């Protein structure tokens, strides 16, 4: 009886620690504003967080759980980059990070920073079995970079015109 009580107490403490870790992880993801995903490569099914879908204006039901529902949203100009990184993971690369555009429900293109890691490989073929990662909406940063580039270009043009004015004078 004493042994059972100790065992139950130990199991209870471990369950409490697991709940606390899950809560902590949930708070971290909520605070980061990142969406996360977990891809079972063999079945093609992807588990996504609600935040992953909502940053594009969708619900999880609208997105679906298949890989094609992800690929179909990628901007056609950016798709080769994504597929090339997937090929590198098949060849042994474990981590990747890249930025690409995805179509939001509103029709606009959002810039997404996608980071992932191979978390399980087939012991024989070494092909990825499971890949997990995060999505971060970096649209505002990309727009700010574009605006800064345009301003810099305008300043260069102004300096050229100024130089021409000095030469003409």
PDB file of N, CA, C and O in Angstrom, residues 71-133:
ATOM      1  N   UNK A  71       1.428  24.418 -50.282  1.00  0.00           N
ATOM      2  CA  UNK A  71       2.129  24.717 -51.533  1.00  0.00           C
ATOM      3  C   UNK A  71       1.287  25.619 -52.435  1.00  0.00           C
ATOM      4  O   UNK A  71       1.813  26.528 -53.078  1.00  0.00           O
ATOM      5  N   UNK A  72      -0.020  25.408 -52.463  1.00  0.00           N
ATOM      6  CA  UNK A  72      -0.903  26.194 -53.327  1.00  0.00           C
ATOM      7  C   UNK A  72      -0.957  27.675 -52.932  1.00  0.00           C
ATOM      8  O   UNK A  72      -1.333  28.510 -53.750  1.00  0.00           O
ATOM      9  N   UNK A  73      -0.585  28.000 -51.691  1.00  0.00           N
ATOM     10  CA  UNK A  73      -0.635  29.391 -51.227  1.00  0.00           C
ATOM     11  C   UNK A  73       0.676  30.148 -51.466  1.00  0.00           C
ATOM     12  O   UNK A  73       0.726  31.361 -51.307  1.00  0.00           O
ATOM     13  N   UNK A  74       1.731  29.439 -51.848  1.00  0.00           N
ATOM     14  CA  UNK A  74       3.036  30.074 -52.041  1.00  0.00           C
ATOM     15  C   UNK A  74       3.067  30.813 -53.378  1.00  0.00           C
ATOM     16  O   UNK A  74       2.582  30.305 -54.386  1.00  0.00           O
ATOM     17  N   UNK A  75       3.659  31.994 -53.367  1.00  0.00           N
ATOM     18  CA  UNK A  75       3.793  32.790 -54.594  1.00  0.00           C
ATOM     19  C   UNK A  75       4.583  31.964 -55.616  1.00  0.00           C
ATOM     20  O   UNK A  75       5.610  31.366 -55.278  1.00  0.00           O
ATOM     21  N   UNK A  76       4.129  31.935 -56.877  1.00  0.00           N
ATOM     22  CA  UNK A  76       4.818  31.111 -57.891  1.00  0.00           C
ATOM     23  C   UNK A  76       6.304  31.444 -58.049  1.00  0.00           C
ATOM     24  O   UNK A  76       7.105  30.542 -58.320  1.00  0.00           O
ATOM     25  N   UNK A  77       6.690  32.709 -57.858  1.00  0.00           N
ATOM     26  CA  UNK A  77       8.107  33.072 -57.979  1.00  0.00           C
ATOM     27  C   UNK A  77       8.943  32.524 -56.826  1.00  0.00           C
ATOM     28  O   UNK A  77      10.156  32.361 -56.958  1.00  0.00           O
ATOM     29  N   UNK A  78       8.308  32.275 -55.674  1.00  0.00           N
ATOM     30  CA  UNK A  78       9.035  31.814 -54.488  1.00  0.00           C
ATOM     31  C   UNK A  78       9.010  30.301 -54.322  1.00  0.00           C
ATOM     32  O   UNK A  78       9.779  29.749 -53.529  1.00  0.00           O
ATOM     33  N   UNK A  79       8.140  29.626 -55.061  1.00  0.00           N
ATOM     34  CA  UNK A  79       7.993  28.178 -54.910  1.00  0.00           C
ATOM     35  C   UNK A  79       9.288  27.401 -55.183  1.00  0.00           C
ATOM     36  O   UNK A  79       9.622  26.479 -54.428  1.00  0.00           O
ATOM     37  N   UNK A  80      10.083  27.756 -56.212  1.00  0.00           N
ATOM     38  CA  UNK A  80      11.337  27.010 -56.426  1.00  0.00           C
ATOM     39  C   UNK A  80      12.277  27.039 -55.218  1.00  0.00           C
ATOM     40  O   UNK A  80      12.929  26.045 -54.920  1.00  0.00           O
ATOM     41  N   UNK A  81      12.328  28.165 -54.499  1.00  0.00           N
ATOM     42  CA  UNK A  81      13.169  28.268 -53.301  1.00  0.00           C
ATOM     43  C   UNK A  81      12.708  27.276 -52.237  1.00  0.00           C
ATOM     44  O   UNK A  81      13.526  26.564 -51.636  1.00  0.00           O
ATOM     45  N   UNK A  82      11.407  27.207 -52.009  1.00  0.00           N
ATOM     46  CA  UNK A  82      10.854  26.300 -51.001  1.00  0.00           C
ATOM     47  C   UNK A  82      11.134  24.847 -51.388  1.00  0.00           C
ATOM     48  O   UNK A  82      11.581  24.053 -50.563  1.00  0.00           O
ATOM     49  N   UNK A  83      10.894  24.510 -52.633  1.00  0.00           N
ATOM     50  CA  UNK A  83      11.124  23.130 -53.083  1.00  0.00           C
ATOM     51  C   UNK A  83      12.609  22.765 -53.050  1.00  0.00           C
ATOM     52  O   UNK A  83      12.964  21.623 -52.744  1.00  0.00           O
ATOM     53  N   UNK A  84      13.473  23.742 -53.334  1.00  0.00           N
ATOM     54  CA  UNK A  84      14.924  23.487 -53.277  1.00  0.00           C
ATOM     55  C   UNK A  84      15.358  23.181 -51.848  1.00  0.00           C
ATOM     56  O   UNK A  84      16.190  22.292 -51.622  1.00  0.00           O
ATOM     57  N   UNK A  85      14.801  23.907 -50.867  1.00  0.00           N
ATOM     58  CA  UNK A  85      15.139  23.624 -49.466  1.00  0.00           C
ATOM     59  C   UNK A  85      14.640  22.240 -49.049  1.00  0.00           C
ATOM     60  O   UNK A  85      15.308  21.540 -48.294  1.00  0.00           O
ATOM     61  N   UNK A  86      13.465  21.864 -49.529  1.00  0.00           N
ATOM     62  CA  UNK A  86      12.960  20.520 -49.213  1.00  0.00           C
ATOM     63  C   UNK A  86      13.894  19.458 -49.789  1.00  0.00           C
ATOM     64  O   UNK A  86      14.168  18.448 -49.147  1.00  0.00           O
ATOM     65  N   UNK A  87      14.408  19.693 -50.982  1.00  0.00           N
ATOM     66  CA  UNK A  87      15.342  18.746 -51.612  1.00  0.00           C
ATOM     67  C   UNK A  87      16.630  18.648 -50.785  1.00  0.00           C
ATOM     68  O   UNK A  87      17.165  17.556 -50.579  1.00  0.00           O
ATOM     69  N   UNK A  88      17.120  19.791 -50.280  1.00  0.00           N
ATOM     70  CA  UNK A  88      18.325  19.777 -49.443  1.00  0.00           C
ATOM     71  C   UNK A  88      18.099  18.977 -48.162  1.00  0.00           C
ATOM     72  O   UNK A  88      19.016  18.315 -47.675  1.00  0.00           O
ATOM     73  N   UNK A  89      16.884  19.036 -47.619  1.00  0.00           N
ATOM     74  CA  UNK A  89      16.605  18.249 -46.415  1.00  0.00           C
ATOM     75  C   UNK A  89      16.597  16.762 -46.742  1.00  0.00           C
ATOM     76  O   UNK A  89      17.035  15.946 -45.936  1.00  0.00           O
ATOM     77  N   UNK A  90      16.127  16.413 -47.939  1.00  0.00           N
ATOM     78  CA  UNK A  90      16.197  15.010 -48.369  1.00  0.00           C
ATOM     79  C   UNK A  90      17.644  14.552 -48.480  1.00  0.00           C
ATOM     80  O   UNK A  90      17.949  13.379 -48.303  1.00  0.00           O
ATOM     81  N   UNK A  91      18.536  15.502 -48.768  1.00  0.00           N
ATOM     82  CA  UNK A  91      19.958  15.183 -48.948  1.00  0.00           C
ATOM     83  C   UNK A  91      20.758  15.290 -47.654  1.00  0.00           C
ATOM     84  O   UNK A  91      21.977  15.176 -47.673  1.00  0.00           O
ATOM     85  N   UNK A  92      20.091  15.574 -46.524  1.00  0.00           N
ATOM     86  CA  UNK A  92      20.797  15.551 -45.248  1.00  0.00           C
ATOM     87  C   UNK A  92      20.804  16.839 -44.452  1.00  0.00           C
ATOM     88  O   UNK A  92      21.212  16.845 -43.295  1.00  0.00           O
ATOM     89  N   UNK A  93      20.367  17.951 -45.020  1.00  0.00           N
ATOM     90  CA  UNK A  93      20.323  19.206 -44.267  1.00  0.00           C
ATOM     91  C   UNK A  93      19.249  19.095 -43.190  1.00  0.00           C
ATOM     92  O   UNK A  93      18.154  18.601 -43.448  1.00  0.00           O
ATOM     93  N   UNK A  94      19.553  19.548 -41.971  1.00  0.00           N
ATOM     94  CA  UNK A  94      18.595  19.404 -40.876  1.00  0.00           C
ATOM     95  C   UNK A  94      17.805  20.668 -40.568  1.00  0.00           C
ATOM     96  O   UNK A  94      16.700  20.594 -40.054  1.00  0.00           O
ATOM     97  N   UNK A  95      18.375  21.858 -40.826  1.00  0.00           N
ATOM     98  CA  UNK A  95      17.709  23.119 -40.511  1.00  0.00           C
ATOM     99  C   UNK A  95      17.570  23.966 -41.767  1.00  0.00           C
ATOM    100  O   UNK A  95      18.391  23.868 -42.670  1.00  0.00           O
ATOM    101  N   UNK A  96      16.565  24.803 -41.800  1.00  0.00           N
ATOM    102  CA  UNK A  96      16.462  25.789 -42.869  1.00  0.00           C
ATOM    103  C   UNK A  96      15.685  26.998 -42.358  1.00  0.00           C
ATOM    104  O   UNK A  96      14.946  26.923 -41.368  1.00  0.00           O
ATOM    105  N   UNK A  97      15.878  28.110 -43.017  1.00  0.00           N
ATOM    106  CA  UNK A  97      15.112  29.334 -42.756  1.00  0.00           C
ATOM    107  C   UNK A  97      15.089  30.127 -44.053  1.00  0.00           C
ATOM    108  O   UNK A  97      16.134  30.344 -44.668  1.00  0.00           O
ATOM    109  N   UNK A  98      13.902  30.503 -44.498  1.00  0.00           N
ATOM    110  CA  UNK A  98      13.796  31.325 -45.686  1.00  0.00           C
ATOM    111  C   UNK A  98      12.522  32.169 -45.627  1.00  0.00           C
ATOM    112  O   UNK A  98      11.623  31.895 -44.835  1.00  0.00           O
ATOM    113  N   UNK A  99      12.495  33.196 -46.451  1.00  0.00           N
ATOM    114  CA  UNK A  99      11.333  34.077 -46.526  1.00  0.00           C
ATOM    115  C   UNK A  99      10.693  33.921 -47.893  1.00  0.00           C
ATOM    116  O   UNK A  99      11.389  33.837 -48.902  1.00  0.00           O
ATOM    117  N   UNK A 100       9.387  33.885 -47.896  1.00  0.00           N
ATOM    118  CA  UNK A 100       8.647  33.780 -49.153  1.00  0.00           C
ATOM    119  C   UNK A 100       7.268  34.392 -48.950  1.00  0.00           C
ATOM    120  O   UNK A 100       6.850  34.671 -47.831  1.00  0.00           O
ATOM    121  N   UNK A 101       6.573  34.596 -50.060  1.00  0.00           N
ATOM    122  CA  UNK A 101       5.239  35.189 -50.020  1.00  0.00           C
ATOM    123  C   UNK A 101       4.176  34.099 -50.062  1.00  0.00           C
ATOM    124  O   UNK A 101       4.329  33.105 -50.767  1.00  0.00           O
ATOM    125  N   UNK A 102       3.116  34.346 -49.289  1.00  0.00           N
ATOM    126  CA  UNK A 102       1.958  33.451 -49.296  1.00  0.00           C
ATOM    127  C   UNK A 102       0.700  34.287 -49.510  1.00  0.00           C
ATOM    128  O   UNK A 102       0.602  35.416 -49.017  1.00  0.00           O
ATOM    129  N   UNK A 103      -0.246  33.704 -50.224  1.00  0.00           N
ATOM    130  CA  UNK A 103      -1.500  34.404 -50.510  1.00  0.00           C
ATOM    131  C   UNK A 103      -2.423  34.325 -49.296  1.00  0.00           C
ATOM    132  O   UNK A 103      -2.764  33.240 -48.817  1.00  0.00           O
ATOM    133  N   UNK A 104      -2.826  35.497 -48.814  1.00  0.00           N
ATOM    134  CA  UNK A 104      -3.776  35.565 -47.710  1.00  0.00           C
ATOM    135  C   UNK A 104      -5.193  35.390 -48.247  1.00  0.00           C
ATOM    136  O   UNK A 104      -5.426  35.482 -49.460  1.00  0.00           O
ATOM    137  N   UNK A 105      -6.124  35.164 -47.377  1.00  0.00           N
ATOM    138  CA  UNK A 105      -7.515  34.980 -47.773  1.00  0.00           C
ATOM    139  C   UNK A 105      -8.034  36.220 -48.499  1.00  0.00           C
ATOM    140  O   UNK A 105      -8.842  36.117 -49.411  1.00  0.00           O
ATOM    141  N   UNK A 106      -7.520  37.396 -48.124  1.00  0.00           N
ATOM    142  CA  UNK A 106      -7.948  38.655 -48.740  1.00  0.00           C
ATOM    143  C   UNK A 106      -7.419  38.811 -50.168  1.00  0.00           C
ATOM    144  O   UNK A 106      -7.824  39.712 -50.880  1.00  0.00           O
ATOM    145  N   UNK A 107      -6.468  37.953 -50.556  1.00  0.00           N
ATOM    146  CA  UNK A 107      -5.883  38.036 -51.893  1.00  0.00           C
ATOM    147  C   UNK A 107      -4.524  38.707 -51.905  1.00  0.00           C
ATOM    148  O   UNK A 107      -3.796  38.615 -52.888  1.00  0.00           O
ATOM    149  N   UNK A 108      -4.189  39.401 -50.827  1.00  0.00           N
ATOM    150  CA  UNK A 108      -2.881  40.058 -50.769  1.00  0.00           C
ATOM    151  C   UNK A 108      -1.785  39.025 -50.491  1.00  0.00           C
ATOM    152  O   UNK A 108      -2.062  37.906 -50.053  1.00  0.00           O
ATOM    153  N   UNK A 109      -0.540  39.421 -50.767  1.00  0.00           N
ATOM    154  CA  UNK A 109       0.608  38.549 -50.512  1.00  0.00           C
ATOM    155  C   UNK A 109       1.261  38.965 -49.211  1.00  0.00           C
ATOM    156  O   UNK A 109       1.597  40.121 -49.021  1.00  0.00           O
ATOM    157  N   UNK A 110       1.442  38.004 -48.310  1.00  0.00           N
ATOM    158  CA  UNK A 110       2.116  38.251 -47.030  1.00  0.00           C
ATOM    159  C   UNK A 110       3.485  37.591 -47.081  1.00  0.00           C
ATOM    160  O   UNK A 110       3.639  36.493 -47.594  1.00  0.00           O
ATOM    161  N   UNK A 111       4.473  38.289 -46.525  1.00  0.00           N
ATOM    162  CA  UNK A 111       5.819  37.733 -46.420  1.00  0.00           C
ATOM    163  C   UNK A 111       5.888  36.891 -45.154  1.00  0.00           C
ATOM    164  O   UNK A 111       5.532  37.351 -44.068  1.00  0.00           O
ATOM    165  N   UNK A 112       6.361  35.671 -45.298  1.00  0.00           N
ATOM    166  CA  UNK A 112       6.454  34.725 -44.187  1.00  0.00           C
ATOM    167  C   UNK A 112       7.909  34.277 -44.024  1.00  0.00           C
ATOM    168  O   UNK A 112       8.562  33.923 -45.001  1.00  0.00           O
ATOM    169  N   UNK A 113       8.393  34.332 -42.782  1.00  0.00           N
ATOM    170  CA  UNK A 113       9.685  33.735 -42.443  1.00  0.00           C
ATOM    171  C   UNK A 113       9.371  32.327 -41.952  1.00  0.00           C
ATOM    172  O   UNK A 113       8.684  32.149 -40.946  1.00  0.00           O
ATOM    173  N   UNK A 114       9.832  31.345 -42.691  1.00  0.00           N
ATOM    174  CA  UNK A 114       9.572  29.937 -42.387  1.00  0.00           C
ATOM    175  C   UNK A 114      10.875  29.321 -41.888  1.00  0.00           C
ATOM    176  O   UNK A 114      11.898  29.392 -42.564  1.00  0.00           O
ATOM    177  N   UNK A 115      10.822  28.756 -40.687  1.00  0.00           N
ATOM    178  CA  UNK A 115      11.993  28.070 -40.124  1.00  0.00           C
ATOM    179  C   UNK A 115      11.583  26.653 -39.765  1.00  0.00           C
ATOM    180  O   UNK A 115      10.500  26.450 -39.222  1.00  0.00           O
ATOM    181  N   UNK A 116      12.446  25.705 -40.087  1.00  0.00           N
ATOM    182  CA  UNK A 116      12.102  24.317 -39.811  1.00  0.00           C
ATOM    183  C   UNK A 116      13.301  23.467 -39.471  1.00  0.00           C
ATOM    184  O   UNK A 116      14.443  23.859 -39.714  1.00  0.00           O
ATOM    185  N   UNK A 117      13.011  22.311 -38.899  1.00  0.00           N
ATOM    186  CA  UNK A 117      14.046  21.361 -38.496  1.00  0.00           C
ATOM    187  C   UNK A 117      13.520  19.948 -38.722  1.00  0.00           C
ATOM    188  O   UNK A 117      12.371  19.642 -38.397  1.00  0.00           O
ATOM    189  N   UNK A 118      14.373  19.109 -39.269  1.00  0.00           N
ATOM    190  CA  UNK A 118      14.046  17.689 -39.390  1.00  0.00           C
ATOM    191  C   UNK A 118      14.166  17.090 -37.988  1.00  0.00           C
ATOM    192  O   UNK A 118      15.225  17.167 -37.370  1.00  0.00           O
ATOM    193  N   UNK A 119      13.072  16.529 -37.487  1.00  0.00           N
ATOM    194  CA  UNK A 119      13.098  15.968 -36.130  1.00  0.00           C
ATOM    195  C   UNK A 119      13.133  14.444 -36.125  1.00  0.00           C
ATOM    196  O   UNK A 119      13.370  13.843 -35.074  1.00  0.00           O
ATOM    197  N   UNK A 120      12.917  13.826 -37.287  1.00  0.00           N
ATOM    198  CA  UNK A 120      13.023  12.361 -37.387  1.00  0.00           C
ATOM    199  C   UNK A 120      13.386  11.980 -38.809  1.00  0.00           C
ATOM    200  O   UNK A 120      12.866  12.551 -39.767  1.00  0.00           O
ATOM    201  N   UNK A 121      14.314  11.029 -38.919  1.00  0.00           N
ATOM    202  CA  UNK A 121      14.741  10.520 -40.222  1.00  0.00           C
ATOM    203  C   UNK A 121      14.596   9.003 -40.248  1.00  0.00           C
ATOM    204  O   UNK A 121      14.714   8.345 -39.226  1.00  0.00           O
ATOM    205  N   UNK A 122      14.382   8.473 -41.429  1.00  0.00           N
ATOM    206  CA  UNK A 122      14.348   7.028 -41.619  1.00  0.00           C
ATOM    207  C   UNK A 122      15.755   6.503 -41.352  1.00  0.00           C
ATOM    208  O   UNK A 122      16.722   7.017 -41.931  1.00  0.00           O
ATOM    209  N   UNK A 123      15.900   5.515 -40.490  1.00  0.00           N
ATOM    210  CA  UNK A 123      17.252   5.018 -40.157  1.00  0.00           C
ATOM    211  C   UNK A 123      17.995   4.400 -41.342  1.00  0.00           C
ATOM    212  O   UNK A 123      19.219   4.392 -41.368  1.00  0.00           O
ATOM    213  N   UNK A 124      17.277   3.917 -42.328  1.00  0.00           N
ATOM    214  CA  UNK A 124      17.914   3.266 -43.471  1.00  0.00           C
ATOM    215  C   UNK A 124      18.187   4.259 -44.602  1.00  0.00           C
ATOM    216  O   UNK A 124      19.321   4.414 -45.050  1.00  0.00           O
ATOM    217  N   UNK A 125      17.144   4.951 -45.052  1.00  0.00           N
ATOM    218  CA  UNK A 125      17.288   5.852 -46.209  1.00  0.00           C
ATOM    219  C   UNK A 125      17.776   7.245 -45.825  1.00  0.00           C
ATOM    220  O   UNK A 125      18.238   7.991 -46.677  1.00  0.00           O
ATOM    221  N   UNK A 126      17.648   7.603 -44.535  1.00  0.00           N
ATOM    222  CA  UNK A 126      18.023   8.931 -44.013  1.00  0.00           C
ATOM    223  C   UNK A 126      17.115  10.043 -44.556  1.00  0.00           C
ATOM    224  O   UNK A 126      17.419  11.217 -44.427  1.00  0.00           O
ATOM    225  N   UNK A 127      15.998   9.680 -45.168  1.00  0.00           N
ATOM    226  CA  UNK A 127      15.031  10.677 -45.634  1.00  0.00           C
ATOM    227  C   UNK A 127      14.225  11.185 -44.445  1.00  0.00           C
ATOM    228  O   UNK A 127      13.983  10.448 -43.486  1.00  0.00           O
ATOM    229  N   UNK A 128      13.804  12.450 -44.486  1.00  0.00           N
ATOM    230  CA  UNK A 128      13.012  12.990 -43.370  1.00  0.00           C
ATOM    231  C   UNK A 128      11.679  12.267 -43.227  1.00  0.00           C
ATOM    232  O   UNK A 128      11.002  11.989 -44.218  1.00  0.00           O
ATOM    233  N   UNK A 129      11.329  11.966 -41.989  1.00  0.00           N
ATOM    234  CA  UNK A 129      10.026  11.394 -41.674  1.00  0.00           C
ATOM    235  C   UNK A 129       9.112  12.448 -41.059  1.00  0.00           C
ATOM    236  O   UNK A 129       7.904  12.415 -41.240  1.00  0.00           O
ATOM    237  N   UNK A 130       9.723  13.365 -40.321  1.00  0.00           N
ATOM    238  CA  UNK A 130       8.957  14.400 -39.625  1.00  0.00           C
ATOM    239  C   UNK A 130       9.773  15.685 -39.591  1.00  0.00           C
ATOM    240  O   UNK A 130      10.959  15.666 -39.281  1.00  0.00           O
ATOM    241  N   UNK A 131       9.109  16.797 -39.927  1.00  0.00           N
ATOM    242  CA  UNK A 131       9.740  18.106 -39.913  1.00  0.00           C
ATOM    243  C   UNK A 131       8.809  19.049 -39.164  1.00  0.00           C
ATOM    244  O   UNK A 131       7.593  19.017 -39.371  1.00  0.00           O
ATOM    245  N   UNK A 132       9.352  19.867 -38.286  1.00  0.00           N
ATOM    246  CA  UNK A 132       8.541  20.809 -37.512  1.00  0.00           C
ATOM    247  C   UNK A 132       9.165  22.191 -37.603  1.00  0.00           C
ATOM    248  O   UNK A 132      10.374  22.333 -37.812  1.00  0.00           O
ATOM    249  N   UNK A 133       8.334  23.212 -37.439  1.00  0.00           N
ATOM    250  CA  UNK A 133       8.868  24.562 -37.517  1.00  0.00           C
ATOM    251  C   UNK A 133       7.850  25.633 -37.199  1.00  0.00           C
ATOM    252  O   UNK A 133       6.765  25.356 -36.689  1.00  0.00           O
TER     253      UNK A 133
END
